PDB file of C-alpha atoms in Angstrom:
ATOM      1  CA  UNK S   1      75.404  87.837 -49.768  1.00 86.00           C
ATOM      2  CA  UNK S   2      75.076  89.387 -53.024  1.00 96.00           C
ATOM      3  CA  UNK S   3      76.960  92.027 -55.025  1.00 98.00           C
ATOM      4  CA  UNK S   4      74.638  94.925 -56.730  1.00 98.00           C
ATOM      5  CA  UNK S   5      75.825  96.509 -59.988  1.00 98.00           C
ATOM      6  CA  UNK S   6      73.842  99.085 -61.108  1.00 98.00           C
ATOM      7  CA  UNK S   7      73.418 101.644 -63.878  1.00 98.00           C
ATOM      8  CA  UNK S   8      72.548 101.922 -67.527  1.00 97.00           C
ATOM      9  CA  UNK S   9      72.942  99.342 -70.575  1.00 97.00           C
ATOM     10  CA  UNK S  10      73.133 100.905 -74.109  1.00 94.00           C
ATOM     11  CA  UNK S  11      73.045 100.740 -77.416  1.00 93.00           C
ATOM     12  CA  UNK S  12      76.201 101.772 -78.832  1.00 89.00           C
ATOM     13  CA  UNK S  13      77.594 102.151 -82.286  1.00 87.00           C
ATOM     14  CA  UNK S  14      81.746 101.785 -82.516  1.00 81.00           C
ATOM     15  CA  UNK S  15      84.172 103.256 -85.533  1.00 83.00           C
ATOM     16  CA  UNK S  16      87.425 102.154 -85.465  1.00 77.00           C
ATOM     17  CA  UNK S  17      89.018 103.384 -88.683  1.00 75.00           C
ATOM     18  CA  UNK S  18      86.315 102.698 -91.079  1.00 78.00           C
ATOM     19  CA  UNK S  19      84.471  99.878 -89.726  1.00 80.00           C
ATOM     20  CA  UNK S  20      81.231  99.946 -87.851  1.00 85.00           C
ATOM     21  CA  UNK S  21      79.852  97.642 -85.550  1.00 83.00           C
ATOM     22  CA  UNK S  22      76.566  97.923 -83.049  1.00 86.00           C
ATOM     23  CA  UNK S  23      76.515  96.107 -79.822  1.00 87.00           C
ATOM     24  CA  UNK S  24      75.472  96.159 -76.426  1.00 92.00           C
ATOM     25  CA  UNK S  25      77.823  98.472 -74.025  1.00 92.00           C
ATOM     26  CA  UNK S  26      77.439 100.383 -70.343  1.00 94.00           C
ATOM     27  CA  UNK S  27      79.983  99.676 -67.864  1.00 96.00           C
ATOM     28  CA  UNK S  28      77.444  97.515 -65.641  1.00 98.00           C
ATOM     29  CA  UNK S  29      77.215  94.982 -68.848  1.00 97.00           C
ATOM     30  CA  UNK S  30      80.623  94.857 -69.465  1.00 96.00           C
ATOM     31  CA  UNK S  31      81.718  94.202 -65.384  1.00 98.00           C
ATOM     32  CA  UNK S  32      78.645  91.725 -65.452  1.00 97.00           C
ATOM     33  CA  UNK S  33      81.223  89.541 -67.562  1.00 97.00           C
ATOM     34  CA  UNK S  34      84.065  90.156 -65.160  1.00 97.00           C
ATOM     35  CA  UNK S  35      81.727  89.407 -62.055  1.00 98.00           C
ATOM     36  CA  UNK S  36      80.515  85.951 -63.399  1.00 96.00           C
ATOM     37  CA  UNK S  37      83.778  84.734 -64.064  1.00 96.00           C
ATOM     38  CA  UNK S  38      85.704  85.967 -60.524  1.00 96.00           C
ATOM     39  CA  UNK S  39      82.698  86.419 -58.042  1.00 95.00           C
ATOM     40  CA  UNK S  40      79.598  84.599 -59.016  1.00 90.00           C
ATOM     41  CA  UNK S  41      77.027  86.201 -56.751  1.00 96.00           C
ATOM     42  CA  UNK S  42      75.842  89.437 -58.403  1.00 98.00           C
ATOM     43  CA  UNK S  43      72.868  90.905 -59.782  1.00 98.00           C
ATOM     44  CA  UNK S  44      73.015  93.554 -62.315  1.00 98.00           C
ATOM     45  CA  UNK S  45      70.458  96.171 -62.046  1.00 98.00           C
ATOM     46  CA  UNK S  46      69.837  98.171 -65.434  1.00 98.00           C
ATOM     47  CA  UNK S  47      67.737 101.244 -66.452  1.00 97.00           C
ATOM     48  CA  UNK S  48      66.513 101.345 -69.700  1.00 97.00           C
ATOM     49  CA  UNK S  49      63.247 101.091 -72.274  1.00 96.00           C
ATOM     50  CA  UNK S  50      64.475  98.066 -74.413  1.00 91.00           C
ATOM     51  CA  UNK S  51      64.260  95.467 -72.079  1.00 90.00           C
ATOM     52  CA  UNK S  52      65.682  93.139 -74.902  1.00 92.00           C
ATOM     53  CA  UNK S  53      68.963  94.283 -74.132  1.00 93.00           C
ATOM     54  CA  UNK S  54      69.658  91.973 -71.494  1.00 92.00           C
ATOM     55  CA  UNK S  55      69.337  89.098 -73.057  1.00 93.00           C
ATOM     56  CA  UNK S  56      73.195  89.586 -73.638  1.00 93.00           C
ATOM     57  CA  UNK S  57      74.387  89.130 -70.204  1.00 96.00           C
ATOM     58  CA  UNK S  58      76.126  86.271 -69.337  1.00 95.00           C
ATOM     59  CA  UNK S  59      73.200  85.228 -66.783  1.00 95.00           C
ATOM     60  CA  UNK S  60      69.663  85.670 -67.132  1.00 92.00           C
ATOM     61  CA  UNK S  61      68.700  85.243 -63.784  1.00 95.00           C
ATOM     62  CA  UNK S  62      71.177  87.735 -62.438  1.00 97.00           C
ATOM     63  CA  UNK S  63      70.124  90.845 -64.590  1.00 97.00           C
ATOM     64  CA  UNK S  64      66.768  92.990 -63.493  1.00 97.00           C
ATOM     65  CA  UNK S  65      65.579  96.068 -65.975  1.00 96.00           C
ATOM     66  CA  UNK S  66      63.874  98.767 -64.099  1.00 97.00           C
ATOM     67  CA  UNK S  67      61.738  99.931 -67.122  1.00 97.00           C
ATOM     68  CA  UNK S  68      61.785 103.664 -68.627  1.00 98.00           C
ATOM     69  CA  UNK S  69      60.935 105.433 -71.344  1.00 97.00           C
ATOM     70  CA  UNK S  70      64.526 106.298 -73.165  1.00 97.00           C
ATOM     71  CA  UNK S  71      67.792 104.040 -73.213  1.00 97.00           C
ATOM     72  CA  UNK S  72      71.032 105.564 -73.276  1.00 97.00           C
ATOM     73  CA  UNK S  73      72.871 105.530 -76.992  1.00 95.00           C
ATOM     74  CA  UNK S  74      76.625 105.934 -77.323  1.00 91.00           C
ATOM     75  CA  UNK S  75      79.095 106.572 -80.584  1.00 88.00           C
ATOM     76  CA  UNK S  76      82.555 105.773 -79.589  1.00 80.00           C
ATOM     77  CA  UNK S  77      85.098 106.786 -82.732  1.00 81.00           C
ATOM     78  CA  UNK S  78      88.641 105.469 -82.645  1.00 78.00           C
ATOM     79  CA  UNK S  79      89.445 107.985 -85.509  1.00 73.00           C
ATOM     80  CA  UNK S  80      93.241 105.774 -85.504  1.00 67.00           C
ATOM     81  CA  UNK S  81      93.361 102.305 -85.358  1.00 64.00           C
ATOM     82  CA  UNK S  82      96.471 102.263 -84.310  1.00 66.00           C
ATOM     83  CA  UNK S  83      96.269 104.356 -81.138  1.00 64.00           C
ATOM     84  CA  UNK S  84      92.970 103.203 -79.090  1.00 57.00           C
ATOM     85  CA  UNK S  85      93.479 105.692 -76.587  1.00 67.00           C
ATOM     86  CA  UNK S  86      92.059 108.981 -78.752  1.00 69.00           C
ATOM     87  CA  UNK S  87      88.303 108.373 -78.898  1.00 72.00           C
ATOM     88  CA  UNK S  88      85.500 110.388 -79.549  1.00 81.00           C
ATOM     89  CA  UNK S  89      81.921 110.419 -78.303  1.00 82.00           C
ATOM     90  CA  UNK S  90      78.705 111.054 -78.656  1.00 90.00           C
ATOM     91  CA  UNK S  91      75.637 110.130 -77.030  1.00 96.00           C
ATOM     92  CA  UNK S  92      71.844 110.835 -76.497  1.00 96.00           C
ATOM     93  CA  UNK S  93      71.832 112.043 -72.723  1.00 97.00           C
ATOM     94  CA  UNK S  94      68.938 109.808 -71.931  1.00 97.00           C
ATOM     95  CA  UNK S  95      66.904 111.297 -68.983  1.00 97.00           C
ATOM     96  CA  UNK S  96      66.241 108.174 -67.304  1.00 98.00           C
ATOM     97  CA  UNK S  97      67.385 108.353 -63.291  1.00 98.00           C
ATOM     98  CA  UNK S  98      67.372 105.220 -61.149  1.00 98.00           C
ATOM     99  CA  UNK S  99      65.171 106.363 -58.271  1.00 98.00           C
ATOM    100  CA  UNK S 100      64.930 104.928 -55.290  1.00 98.00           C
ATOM    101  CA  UNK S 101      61.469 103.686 -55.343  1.00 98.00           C
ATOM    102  CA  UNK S 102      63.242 101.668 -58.447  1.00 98.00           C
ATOM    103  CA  UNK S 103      65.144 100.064 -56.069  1.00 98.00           C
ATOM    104  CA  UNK S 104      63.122  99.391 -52.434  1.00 97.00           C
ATOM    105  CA  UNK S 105      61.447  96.409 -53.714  1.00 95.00           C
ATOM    106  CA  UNK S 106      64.399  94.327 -56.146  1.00 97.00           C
ATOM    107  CA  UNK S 107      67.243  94.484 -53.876  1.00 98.00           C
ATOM    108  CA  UNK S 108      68.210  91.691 -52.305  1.00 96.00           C
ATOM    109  CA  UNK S 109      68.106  91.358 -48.600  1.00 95.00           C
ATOM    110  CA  UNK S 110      71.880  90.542 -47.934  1.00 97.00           C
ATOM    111  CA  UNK S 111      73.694  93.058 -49.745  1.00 98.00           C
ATOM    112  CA  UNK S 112      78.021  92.507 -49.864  1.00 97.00           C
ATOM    113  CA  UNK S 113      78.810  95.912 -51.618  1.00 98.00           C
ATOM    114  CA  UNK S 114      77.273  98.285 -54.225  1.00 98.00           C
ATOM    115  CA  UNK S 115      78.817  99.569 -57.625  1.00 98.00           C
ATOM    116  CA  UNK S 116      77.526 102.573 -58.992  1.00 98.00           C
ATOM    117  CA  UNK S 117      77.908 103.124 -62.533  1.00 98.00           C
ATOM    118  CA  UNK S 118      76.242 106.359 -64.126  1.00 98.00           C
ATOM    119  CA  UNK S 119      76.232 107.382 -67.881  1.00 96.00           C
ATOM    120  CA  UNK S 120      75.439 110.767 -67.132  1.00 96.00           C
ATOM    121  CA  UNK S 121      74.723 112.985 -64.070  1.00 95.00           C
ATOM    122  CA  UNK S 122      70.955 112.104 -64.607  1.00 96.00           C
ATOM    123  CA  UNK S 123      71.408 108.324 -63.595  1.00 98.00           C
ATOM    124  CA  UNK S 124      71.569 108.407 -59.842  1.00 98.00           C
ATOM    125  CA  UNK S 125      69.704 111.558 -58.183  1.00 96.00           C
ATOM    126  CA  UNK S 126      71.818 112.247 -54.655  1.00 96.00           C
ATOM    127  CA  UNK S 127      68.800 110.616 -53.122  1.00 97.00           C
ATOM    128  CA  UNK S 128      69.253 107.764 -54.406  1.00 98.00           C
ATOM    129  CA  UNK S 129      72.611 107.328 -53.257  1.00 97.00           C
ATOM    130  CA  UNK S 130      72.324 108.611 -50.212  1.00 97.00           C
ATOM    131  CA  UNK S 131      69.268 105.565 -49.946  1.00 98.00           C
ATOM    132  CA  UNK S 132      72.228 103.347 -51.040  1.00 98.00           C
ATOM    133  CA  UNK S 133      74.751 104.651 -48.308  1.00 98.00           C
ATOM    134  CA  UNK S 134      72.430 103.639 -45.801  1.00 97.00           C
ATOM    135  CA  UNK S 135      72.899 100.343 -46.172  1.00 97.00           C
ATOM    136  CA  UNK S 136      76.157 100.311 -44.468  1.00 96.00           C
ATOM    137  CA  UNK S 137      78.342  97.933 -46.922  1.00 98.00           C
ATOM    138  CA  UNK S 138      81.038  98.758 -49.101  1.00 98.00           C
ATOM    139  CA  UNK S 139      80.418 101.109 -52.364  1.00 98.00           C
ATOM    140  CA  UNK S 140      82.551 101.632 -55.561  1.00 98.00           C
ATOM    141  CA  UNK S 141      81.738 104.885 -58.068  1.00 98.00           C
ATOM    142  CA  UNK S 142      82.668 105.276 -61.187  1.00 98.00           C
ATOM    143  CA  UNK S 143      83.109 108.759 -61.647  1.00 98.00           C
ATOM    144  CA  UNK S 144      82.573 109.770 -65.513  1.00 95.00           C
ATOM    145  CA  UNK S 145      79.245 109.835 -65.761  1.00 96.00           C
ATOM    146  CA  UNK S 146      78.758 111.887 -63.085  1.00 98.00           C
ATOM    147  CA  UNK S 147      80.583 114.874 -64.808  1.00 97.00           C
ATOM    148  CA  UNK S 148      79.718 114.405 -68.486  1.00 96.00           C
ATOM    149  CA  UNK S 149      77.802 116.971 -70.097  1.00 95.00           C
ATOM    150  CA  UNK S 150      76.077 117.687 -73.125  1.00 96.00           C
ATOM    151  CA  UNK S 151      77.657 120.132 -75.510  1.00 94.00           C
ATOM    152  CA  UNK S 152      77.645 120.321 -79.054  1.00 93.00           C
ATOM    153  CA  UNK S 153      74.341 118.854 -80.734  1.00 94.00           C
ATOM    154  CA  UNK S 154      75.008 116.456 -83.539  1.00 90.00           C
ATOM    155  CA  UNK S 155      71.536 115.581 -85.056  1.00 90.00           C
ATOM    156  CA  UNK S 156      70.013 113.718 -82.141  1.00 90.00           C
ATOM    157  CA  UNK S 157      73.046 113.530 -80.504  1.00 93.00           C
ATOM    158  CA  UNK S 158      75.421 115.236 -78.379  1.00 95.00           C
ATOM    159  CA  UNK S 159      79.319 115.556 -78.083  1.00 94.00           C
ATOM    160  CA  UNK S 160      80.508 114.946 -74.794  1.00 94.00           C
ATOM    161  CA  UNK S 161      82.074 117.001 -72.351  1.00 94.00           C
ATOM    162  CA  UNK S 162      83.532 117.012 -68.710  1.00 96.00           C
ATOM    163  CA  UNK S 163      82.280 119.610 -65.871  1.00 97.00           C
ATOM    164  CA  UNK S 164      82.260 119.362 -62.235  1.00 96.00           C
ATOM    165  CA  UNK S 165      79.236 120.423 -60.076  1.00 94.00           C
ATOM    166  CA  UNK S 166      78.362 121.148 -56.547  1.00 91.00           C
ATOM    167  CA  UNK S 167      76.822 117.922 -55.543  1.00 93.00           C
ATOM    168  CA  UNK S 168      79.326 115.722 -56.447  1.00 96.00           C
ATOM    169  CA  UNK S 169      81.252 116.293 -53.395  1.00 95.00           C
ATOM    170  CA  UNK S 170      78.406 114.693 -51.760  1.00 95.00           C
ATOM    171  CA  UNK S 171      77.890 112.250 -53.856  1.00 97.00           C
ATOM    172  CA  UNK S 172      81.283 110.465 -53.608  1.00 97.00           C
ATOM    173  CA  UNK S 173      81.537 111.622 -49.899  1.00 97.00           C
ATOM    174  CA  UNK S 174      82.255 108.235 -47.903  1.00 97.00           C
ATOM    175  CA  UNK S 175      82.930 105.983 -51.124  1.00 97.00           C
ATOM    176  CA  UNK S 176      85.145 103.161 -50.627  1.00 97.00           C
ATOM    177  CA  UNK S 177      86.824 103.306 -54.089  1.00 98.00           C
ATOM    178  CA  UNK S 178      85.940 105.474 -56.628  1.00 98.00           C
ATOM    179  CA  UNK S 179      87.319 105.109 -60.394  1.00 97.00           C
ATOM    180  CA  UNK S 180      88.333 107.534 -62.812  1.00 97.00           C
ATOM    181  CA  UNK S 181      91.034 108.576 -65.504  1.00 95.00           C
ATOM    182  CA  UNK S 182      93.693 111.128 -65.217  1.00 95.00           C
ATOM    183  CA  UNK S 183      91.599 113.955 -66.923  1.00 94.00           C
ATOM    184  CA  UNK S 184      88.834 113.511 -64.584  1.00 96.00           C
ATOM    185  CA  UNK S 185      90.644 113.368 -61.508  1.00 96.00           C
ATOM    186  CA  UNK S 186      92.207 117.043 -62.801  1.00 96.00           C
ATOM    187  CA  UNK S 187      88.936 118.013 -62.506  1.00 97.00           C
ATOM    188  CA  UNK S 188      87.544 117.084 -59.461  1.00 96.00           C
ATOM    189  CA  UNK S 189      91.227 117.209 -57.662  1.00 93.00           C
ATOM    190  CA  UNK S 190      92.546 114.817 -54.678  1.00 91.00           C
ATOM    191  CA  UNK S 191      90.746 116.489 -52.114  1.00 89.00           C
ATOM    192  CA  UNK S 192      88.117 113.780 -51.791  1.00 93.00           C
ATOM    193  CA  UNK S 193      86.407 112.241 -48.464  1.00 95.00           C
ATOM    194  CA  UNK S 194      86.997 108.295 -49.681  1.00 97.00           C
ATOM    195  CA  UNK S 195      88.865 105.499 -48.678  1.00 97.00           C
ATOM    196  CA  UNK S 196      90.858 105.252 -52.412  1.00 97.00           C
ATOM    197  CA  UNK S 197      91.281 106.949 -55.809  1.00 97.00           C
ATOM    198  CA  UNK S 198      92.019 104.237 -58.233  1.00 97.00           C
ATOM    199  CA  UNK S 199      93.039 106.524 -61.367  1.00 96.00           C
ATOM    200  CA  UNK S 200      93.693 105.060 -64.766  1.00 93.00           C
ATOM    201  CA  UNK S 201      95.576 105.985 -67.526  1.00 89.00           C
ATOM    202  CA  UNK S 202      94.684 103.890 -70.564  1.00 82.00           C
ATOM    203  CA  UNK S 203      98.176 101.912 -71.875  1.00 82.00           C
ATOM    204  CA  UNK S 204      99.836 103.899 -69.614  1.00 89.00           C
ATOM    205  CA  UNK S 205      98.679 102.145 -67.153  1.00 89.00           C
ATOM    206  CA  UNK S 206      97.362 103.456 -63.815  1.00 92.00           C
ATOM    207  CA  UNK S 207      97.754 104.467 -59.700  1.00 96.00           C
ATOM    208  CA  UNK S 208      96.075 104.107 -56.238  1.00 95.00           C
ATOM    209  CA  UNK S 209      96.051 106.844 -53.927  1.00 96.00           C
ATOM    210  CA  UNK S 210      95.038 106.446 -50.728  1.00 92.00           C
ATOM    211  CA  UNK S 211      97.378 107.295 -47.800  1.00 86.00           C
ATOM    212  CA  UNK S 212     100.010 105.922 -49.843  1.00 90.00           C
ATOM    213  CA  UNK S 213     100.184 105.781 -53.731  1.00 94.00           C
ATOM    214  CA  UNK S 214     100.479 102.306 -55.458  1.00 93.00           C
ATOM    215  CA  UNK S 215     101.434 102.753 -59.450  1.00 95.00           C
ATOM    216  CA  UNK S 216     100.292  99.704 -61.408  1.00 93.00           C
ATOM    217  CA  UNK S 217     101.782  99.093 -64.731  1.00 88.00           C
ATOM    218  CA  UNK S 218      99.821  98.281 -67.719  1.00 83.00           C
ATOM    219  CA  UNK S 219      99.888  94.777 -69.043  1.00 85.00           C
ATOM    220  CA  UNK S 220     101.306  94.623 -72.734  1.00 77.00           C
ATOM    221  CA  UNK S 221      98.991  93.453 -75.282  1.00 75.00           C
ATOM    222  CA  UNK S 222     100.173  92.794 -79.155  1.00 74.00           C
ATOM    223  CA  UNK S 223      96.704  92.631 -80.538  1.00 77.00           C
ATOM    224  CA  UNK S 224      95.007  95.314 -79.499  1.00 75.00           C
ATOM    225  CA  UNK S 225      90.883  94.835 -80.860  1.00 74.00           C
ATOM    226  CA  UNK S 226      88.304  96.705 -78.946  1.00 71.00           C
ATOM    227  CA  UNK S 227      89.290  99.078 -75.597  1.00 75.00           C
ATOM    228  CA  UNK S 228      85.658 100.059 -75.049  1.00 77.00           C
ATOM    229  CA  UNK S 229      84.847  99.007 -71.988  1.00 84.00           C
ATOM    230  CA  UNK S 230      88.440  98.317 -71.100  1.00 89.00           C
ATOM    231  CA  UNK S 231      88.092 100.755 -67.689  1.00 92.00           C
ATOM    232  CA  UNK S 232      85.225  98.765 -67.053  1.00 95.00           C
ATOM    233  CA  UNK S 233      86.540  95.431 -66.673  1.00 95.00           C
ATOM    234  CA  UNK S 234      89.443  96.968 -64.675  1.00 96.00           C
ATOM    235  CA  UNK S 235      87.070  98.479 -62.329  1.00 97.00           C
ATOM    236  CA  UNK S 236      85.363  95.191 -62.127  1.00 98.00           C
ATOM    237  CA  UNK S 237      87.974  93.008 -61.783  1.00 97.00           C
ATOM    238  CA  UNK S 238      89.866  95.563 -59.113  1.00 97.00           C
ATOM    239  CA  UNK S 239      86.702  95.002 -56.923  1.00 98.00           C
ATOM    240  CA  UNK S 240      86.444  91.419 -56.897  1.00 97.00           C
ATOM    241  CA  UNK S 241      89.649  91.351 -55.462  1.00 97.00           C
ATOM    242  CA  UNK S 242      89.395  93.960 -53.282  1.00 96.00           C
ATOM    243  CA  UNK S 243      86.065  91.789 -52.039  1.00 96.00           C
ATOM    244  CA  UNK S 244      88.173  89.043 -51.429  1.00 94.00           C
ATOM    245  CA  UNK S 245      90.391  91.594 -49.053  1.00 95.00           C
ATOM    246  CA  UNK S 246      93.495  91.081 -51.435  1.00 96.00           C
ATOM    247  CA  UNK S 247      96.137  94.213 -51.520  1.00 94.00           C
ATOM    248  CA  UNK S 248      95.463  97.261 -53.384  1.00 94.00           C
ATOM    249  CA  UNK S 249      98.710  96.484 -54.841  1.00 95.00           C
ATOM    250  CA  UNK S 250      97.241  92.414 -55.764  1.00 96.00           C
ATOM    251  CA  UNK S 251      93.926  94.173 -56.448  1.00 96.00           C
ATOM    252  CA  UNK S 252      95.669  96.483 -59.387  1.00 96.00           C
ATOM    253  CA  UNK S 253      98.084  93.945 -60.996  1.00 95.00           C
ATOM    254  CA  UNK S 254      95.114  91.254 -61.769  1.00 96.00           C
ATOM    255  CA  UNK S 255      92.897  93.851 -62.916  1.00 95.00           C
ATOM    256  CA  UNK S 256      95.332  94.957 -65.250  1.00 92.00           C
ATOM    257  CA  UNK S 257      95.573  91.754 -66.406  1.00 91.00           C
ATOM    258  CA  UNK S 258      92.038  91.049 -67.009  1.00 92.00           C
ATOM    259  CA  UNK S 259      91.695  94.600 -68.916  1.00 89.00           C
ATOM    260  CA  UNK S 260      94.619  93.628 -71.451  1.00 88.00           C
ATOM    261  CA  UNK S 261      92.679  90.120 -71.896  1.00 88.00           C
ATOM    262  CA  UNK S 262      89.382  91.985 -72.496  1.00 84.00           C
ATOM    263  CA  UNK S 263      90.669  94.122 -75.647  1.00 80.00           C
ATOM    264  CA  UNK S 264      92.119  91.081 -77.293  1.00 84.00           C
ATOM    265  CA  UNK S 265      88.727  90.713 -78.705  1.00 84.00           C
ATOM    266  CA  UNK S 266      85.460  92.872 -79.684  1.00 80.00           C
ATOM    267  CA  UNK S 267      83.101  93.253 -77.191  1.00 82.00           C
ATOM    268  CA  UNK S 268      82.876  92.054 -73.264  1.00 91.00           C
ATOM    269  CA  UNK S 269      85.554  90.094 -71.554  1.00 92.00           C
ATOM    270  CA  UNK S 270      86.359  86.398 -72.264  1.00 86.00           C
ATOM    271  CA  UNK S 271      87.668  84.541 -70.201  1.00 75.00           C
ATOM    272  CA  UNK S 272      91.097  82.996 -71.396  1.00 62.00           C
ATOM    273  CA  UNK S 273      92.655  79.542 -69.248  1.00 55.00           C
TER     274      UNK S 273
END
């Protein structure tokens, strides 16, 4: 049995204060990480033009590109280096959906559980997931992408902003978990037909709300290096465990621990003994 990550990998560029680094981002590279250390049997399913990009996962043979024509490009400014919370973004809105005719010849034939990770609403069309539904096995969202929008054009680019839309209800209709921060879940409210909400709150750490609501406190880290990607891992991390039918409660408290491991250093997770 296998567990299918999917959405986009990007190029990103990150400011923190005045430096500036490039590296590889999207939330199914940095869970890839997380998966390889605490499940094992994944495969990471990517949609982009620069196939080169996946040289960077942690296994070769557990990373498929479905081929298009853009690949998704992300700023993410820490304008204070001292408060990695505030960050600004911008990005290309790359027009490059995962169909499912992408997808009816790759996937594995056991499946354990899909996670869903769009950039933007165009990543997965609701025929798509409705294909993925179908399949009868656990599936995890991540909700941001679906609402991001693009607003203000910046050369090339576009800042970044947050709407809801009609489909969505659809979309995350029948989700087991579905991920997303405190602003988003203003957005799109409680009122939503899935099993949990797992809502994060940066160092503030984050809740569970399901018939019950489970707060989980962040885990304290004194060298704070690099938090993008830090909801990521959480997500990531959260889902092995909830694979391995731990708590919600158990679930939370490791991921948290994992995401305040990850931002010790630039880039993905690494593990630490």
């Amino acid at each position: 049995m296998t567990l299918v990550v999917i959405g986009p990998v990007t190029h990103d560029l990150v400011v923190i204060g005045d430096e500036r680094r490039r590296k590889i981002g999207g939330a199914t590279y940095f869970q890839s990480f997380v998966f390889e250390r605490f499940y094992g049997d994944y495969l990471a399913i990517v949609n982009c033009s620069d196939e080169g990009l996946i040289s960077d996962f942690p296994s070769a043979d557990k990373v498929m590109a479905v081929k298009k024509d853009d690949t998704h490009f992300f700023l993410n400014h820490y304008p204070d280096e001292n408060d990695l919370d505030v960050r600004r973004q911008l990005s290309n809105f790359a027009d490059i959906p995962i169909l499912r005719s992408d997808l009816e010849d790759i996937l594995p034939s056991e499946i354990d559980a899909f996670v869903l990770n769009p950039l933007n609403r165009y990543d997965f069309p609701i025929d798509t997931i409705e294909y993925l539904k179908s399949f009868d096995v656990p599936v995890f969202m991540s909700v941001q992408g679906f609402l991001r929008v693009p607003k203000r054009q910046v050369n090339d680019n576009y800042t970044i902003g947050l709407d809801n839309f009609d489909d969505l209800s659809a979309i995350l209709s029948g989700a087991d978990s579905i991920f997303l921060d405190e602003v988003e879940k203003n957005i799109i409210g409680m009122d939503c037909d899935v099993g949990e909400m797992v809502i994060t709150d940066g160092s503030r750490g984050s809740r569970i709300v399901s018939e019950d609501e489970i707060r989980i406190d962040a885990v304290a880290c004194d060298n704070v290096v690099d938090t993008t990607g830090c909801g990521d891992t959480f997500m990531a991390a959260y889902i092995t465990q909830k694979l391995l039918h731990k708590s919600p409660e158990i679930a939370g408290n490791f991921a948290s621990g994992i995401a305040s491991d990850k931002i010790r250093n630039f880039g993905p997770y690494k593990s630490i003994e």
